[in-house]
Structures are given as C-alpha cells and as structure tokens.
C-alpha positions as a printed Julia matrix, in Angstrom:
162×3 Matrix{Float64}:
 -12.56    9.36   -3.23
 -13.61   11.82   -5.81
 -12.89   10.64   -8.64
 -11.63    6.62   -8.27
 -14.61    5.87   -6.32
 -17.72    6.71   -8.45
 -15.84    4.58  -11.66
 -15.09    2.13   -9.15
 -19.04    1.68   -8.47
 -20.29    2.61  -12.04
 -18.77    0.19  -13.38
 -19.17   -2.52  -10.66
 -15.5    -2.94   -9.48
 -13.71   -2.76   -6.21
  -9.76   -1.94   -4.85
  -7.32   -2.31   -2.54
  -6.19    1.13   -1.25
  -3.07    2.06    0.63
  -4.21    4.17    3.73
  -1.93    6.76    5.23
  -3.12    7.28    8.49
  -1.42   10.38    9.61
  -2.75   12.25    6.72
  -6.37   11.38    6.73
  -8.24   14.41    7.36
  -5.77   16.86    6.09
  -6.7    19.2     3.42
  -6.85   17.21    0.35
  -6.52   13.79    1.44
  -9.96   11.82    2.65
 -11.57   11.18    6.01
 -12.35    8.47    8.25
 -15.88    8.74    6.81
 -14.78    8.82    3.72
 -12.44    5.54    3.97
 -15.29    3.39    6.06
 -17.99    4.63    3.01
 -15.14    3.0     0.6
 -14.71    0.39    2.78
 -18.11   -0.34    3.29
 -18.61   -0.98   -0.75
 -16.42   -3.65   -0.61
 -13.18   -1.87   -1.71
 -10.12   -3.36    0.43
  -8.24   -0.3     2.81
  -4.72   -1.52    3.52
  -1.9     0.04    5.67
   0.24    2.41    4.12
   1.78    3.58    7.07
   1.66    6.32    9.12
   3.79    9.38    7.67
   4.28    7.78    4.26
   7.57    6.68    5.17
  10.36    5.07    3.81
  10.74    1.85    6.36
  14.38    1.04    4.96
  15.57    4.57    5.85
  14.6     4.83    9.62
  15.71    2.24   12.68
  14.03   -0.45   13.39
  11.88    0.97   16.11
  10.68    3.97   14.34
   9.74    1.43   11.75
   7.83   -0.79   14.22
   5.87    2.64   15.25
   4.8     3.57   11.34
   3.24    0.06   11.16
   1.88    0.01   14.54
  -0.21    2.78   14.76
  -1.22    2.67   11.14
  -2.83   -0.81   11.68
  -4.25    0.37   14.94
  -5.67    3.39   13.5
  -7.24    0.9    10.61
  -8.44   -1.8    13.18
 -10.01    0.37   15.73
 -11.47    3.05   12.66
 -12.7     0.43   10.64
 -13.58   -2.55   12.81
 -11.29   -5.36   11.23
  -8.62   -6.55   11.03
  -5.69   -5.0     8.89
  -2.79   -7.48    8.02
  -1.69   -6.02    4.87
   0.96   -3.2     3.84
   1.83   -1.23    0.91
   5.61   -0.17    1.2
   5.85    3.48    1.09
   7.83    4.34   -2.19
   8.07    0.38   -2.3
  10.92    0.38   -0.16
  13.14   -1.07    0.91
  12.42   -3.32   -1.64
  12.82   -1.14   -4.6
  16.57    0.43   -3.46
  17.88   -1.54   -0.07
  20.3    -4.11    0.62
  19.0    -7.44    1.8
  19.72   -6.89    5.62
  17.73   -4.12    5.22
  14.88   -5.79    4.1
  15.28   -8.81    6.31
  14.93   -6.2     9.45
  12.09   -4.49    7.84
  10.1    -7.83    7.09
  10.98   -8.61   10.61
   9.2    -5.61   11.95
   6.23   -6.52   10.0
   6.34   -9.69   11.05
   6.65   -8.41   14.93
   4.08   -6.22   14.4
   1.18   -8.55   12.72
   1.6    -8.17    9.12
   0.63  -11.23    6.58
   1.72   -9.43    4.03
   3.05   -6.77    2.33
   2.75   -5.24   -1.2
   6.02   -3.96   -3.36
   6.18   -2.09   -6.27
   8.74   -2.88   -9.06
  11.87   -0.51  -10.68
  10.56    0.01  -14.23
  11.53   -3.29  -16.42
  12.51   -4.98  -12.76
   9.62   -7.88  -13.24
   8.8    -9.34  -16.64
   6.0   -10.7   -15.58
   3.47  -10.57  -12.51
   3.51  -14.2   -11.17
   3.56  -13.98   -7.51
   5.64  -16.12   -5.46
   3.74  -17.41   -2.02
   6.8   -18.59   -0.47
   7.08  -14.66   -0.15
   4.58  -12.72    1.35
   6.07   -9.71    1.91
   7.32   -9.19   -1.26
   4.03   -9.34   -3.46
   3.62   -7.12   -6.27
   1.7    -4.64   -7.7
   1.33   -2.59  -10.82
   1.43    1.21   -9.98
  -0.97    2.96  -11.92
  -0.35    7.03  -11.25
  -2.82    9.87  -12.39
  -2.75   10.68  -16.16
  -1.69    7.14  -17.28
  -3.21    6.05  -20.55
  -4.54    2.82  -20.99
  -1.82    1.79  -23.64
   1.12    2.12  -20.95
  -1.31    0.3   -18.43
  -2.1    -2.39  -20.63
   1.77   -2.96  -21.66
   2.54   -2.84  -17.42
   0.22   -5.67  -17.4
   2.17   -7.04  -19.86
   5.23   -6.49  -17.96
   6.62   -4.33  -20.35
   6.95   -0.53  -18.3
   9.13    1.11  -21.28
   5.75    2.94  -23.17
C-alpha cells in the first residue's frame, strides 16, 4: 500500500493482489480500508487465503476452511464477488504429487473458486502461455522486493537464471 500503490496510480496502472485475510490489520500488513481504497482504483484483490497456508500440507477440510473464510472475508469486506486464488508458496503445485493437487483443486472447486494462480520453480516454464483447459493452474511471474528490472524482464522472457 505504501509504496506499490502510489507507482501503481502515477503511472496509470492497476494489479491483482493476493489478500491474506487473517493478517489484515496486523502491524505491518494493510487494512480493510486500505484494501477497499486499492480496490476501489481498479486494482484486482484476490484470495490468498487465510493464514498464508500451504493447502497441499493440511487435510482436506482445513483446506476447505483457508479458502472459505478468505473468500467470505473478501465478499462480505469488499462487496463482490471473489473467485480467484493465489496458492500460498504456490503449492501444491510447486512441490506435491498429483493426488495432492487433484484434492486441493477439488476443494477449490467445492468451495467456489474459478480459478487459481501458481507460481513456477525457477526455469520450470519456458514460456508464459496459459493453458484454459486449466484453470487452476494459471501462472504468474513472482516479482519480490529488490528485483531489478533486468531479472524481471528475462522472467518475462521465461528465462529465471539472472
């Protein structure tokens, strides 16, 4: 919110931002307020669970709980509708067996979810075509704090070895 958001709007451009629920309000993360004024200049808030939690490494119910009450906290908080996740750590799509994401993608499914957002293993995706066939395995290009804009630009290359 500090810093993101003002180069967002001086330079005319808008996100999508992964919203941990549980932490909003805490000391150093942002506020409801803060989210809805985001929100309300046409940046994109998207579930990012609860507790930041790794969905492949909890049962299926605890799962279903994260999900739940993040997009309820996001629906009734910002008035619409929130069909969208952002895997914590990008699991279990970064690190777990197939079954495991099967039951996770079924959760998601269970719980209202369009779609979810991965992120890759360094030199995992050559490039970023997306596949629509699956929808909750769509990926993104993680972009941390400190990254110059030579290692971004080669990411969007598909190149994540700068």
């Amino acid at each position: 919110f500090r810093y993101a958001f003002p180069l967002l709007q001086e330079y005319g451009l808008t996100g999508a931002f992964g919203v941990v629920t549980g932490y909003l309000g805490n000391q150093g993360y942002m506020t409801w307020d803060q989210v809805r004024q985001m929100r309300d200049a046409g940046n994109e808030m998207v579930s990012h669970s609860v507790n930041h939690t790794d969905l492949g490494a909890v049962t299926p119910e605890e799962a279903a709980t994260e999900v739940r009450e993040s997009r309820t906290a996001l629906e009734k908080n910002l008035g619409q509708p929130a069909q969208i996740l952002i895997y914590p750590y990008g699991e279990p799509f970064a690190h777990g067996s197939t079954e495991t994401q099967e039951t996770v993608v079924g959760v998601l499914r269970e719980q209202g979810y369009a779609a979810a957002v991965t992120n890759p293993l360094p030199g995992a995706w050559p490039d970023l075509a997306q596949d629509a066939s699956q929808p909750y395995q769509l990926k993104r290009i993680m972009v941390s704090g400190g990254m110059g804009l030579g290692r971004f630009a080669a990411r969007l290359a598909g190149d994540d070895t700068q």
